[in-house]
Each structure stands twice: as structure tokens, then as C-alpha cells.
Amino acid sequence: MHEMGIALQVIDIATAAIPPEMRGCRVERVNLRIGKLSAVVVDSLNFCLEIATRDTPLAEAVFSIEEIPVVAQCRECGHEWQVARAVFKCPECGSGNLEMISGRELDVVSIDIEEQFGSQAQNQ
Ligand SMILES: [Zn+2]
């Protein structure tokens, strides 16, 4: 399943983002940004994350997923627009010579880690 691969990737990135001094803490929230071009079904991804995070520091985490629209730019006339349908043609000049500016993202934007050591771990 496509989403399972992405879930594992997200877990890798988010786990690597835990600062060494906070290893062993629970991650409470992971903020993700996913481009619509990556064709992720958010419900499936959530399901895979739930399974794949078992026995990891992310087991209790809430995954907040923001979907990023697909933005294309025409290489001929420079026109830039949000792609709503799978027709990849510039609406201005009809060219098929396009560049995908956004929509392929898979970003772990930030993670929130449970405070286990009072306030000392903050703002360092
Ligand atoms: Zn164009």
C-alpha cells in the first residue's frame, strides 16, 4: 500500500526530529504537509500511521495533515495556477510544457513533544 510507505517515511523523519535529550519522551503531535500530487488518501495514511507507530515514541501522537494544492507553472508564458483536474495544460496559452511548483511535498513541519522534565527543555 502506497500510504504505508509514506507512513514509515513520516515516522522516520519525525523520530529523527526528536532532540537527543528528549529521546524516551512521547511525541504528542506531528504536523504534516502533503502535496495533493502525491495522491495520498488521508484516511488511509492515518490508518497506516496508527498501525506503524505502535511501540514507537509516536504511538500516542496526533497527526495533523495539511494538504497542499498542486501548483503548476507554464514554461512558455510563465502563467501559474492551481491544478484542479488531471489535465496538465496551460489555460493561458495551451502549452503542455509545464513545471510542477508544488504538490509533491511530504514534509514533517513540526513535532510537539510531551514535557517530561518540566520547563527546562523549553527554548534551548
Ligand atoms: Zn502558458
PDB file of C-alpha atoms and ligand atoms in Angstrom, residues 74 76-79 90 92-95, ligand 1:
ATOM      1  CA  CYS A  74       3.815  27.174 -17.773  1.00  0.00           C
ATOM      2  CA  GLU A  76       6.144  29.014 -22.265  1.00  0.00           C
ATOM      3  CA  CYS A  77       4.319  32.020 -20.853  1.00  0.00           C
ATOM      4  CA  GLY A  78       5.109  31.856 -17.137  1.00  0.00           C
ATOM      5  CA  HIS A  79       1.450  31.565 -16.116  1.00  0.00           C
ATOM      6  CA  CYS A  90      -1.617  25.783 -19.536  1.00  0.00           C
ATOM      7  CA  GLU A  92      -3.448  30.711 -20.807  1.00  0.00           C
ATOM      8  CA  CYS A  93      -1.535  29.570 -23.893  1.00  0.00           C
ATOM      9  CA  GLY A  94      -2.408  25.852 -24.189  1.00  0.00           C
ATOM     10  CA  SER A  95       1.193  24.689 -23.823  1.00  0.00           C
TER      11      SER A  95
HETATM   12 ZN    ZN B   1       1.246  29.208 -20.925  1.00  0.00          ZN
END
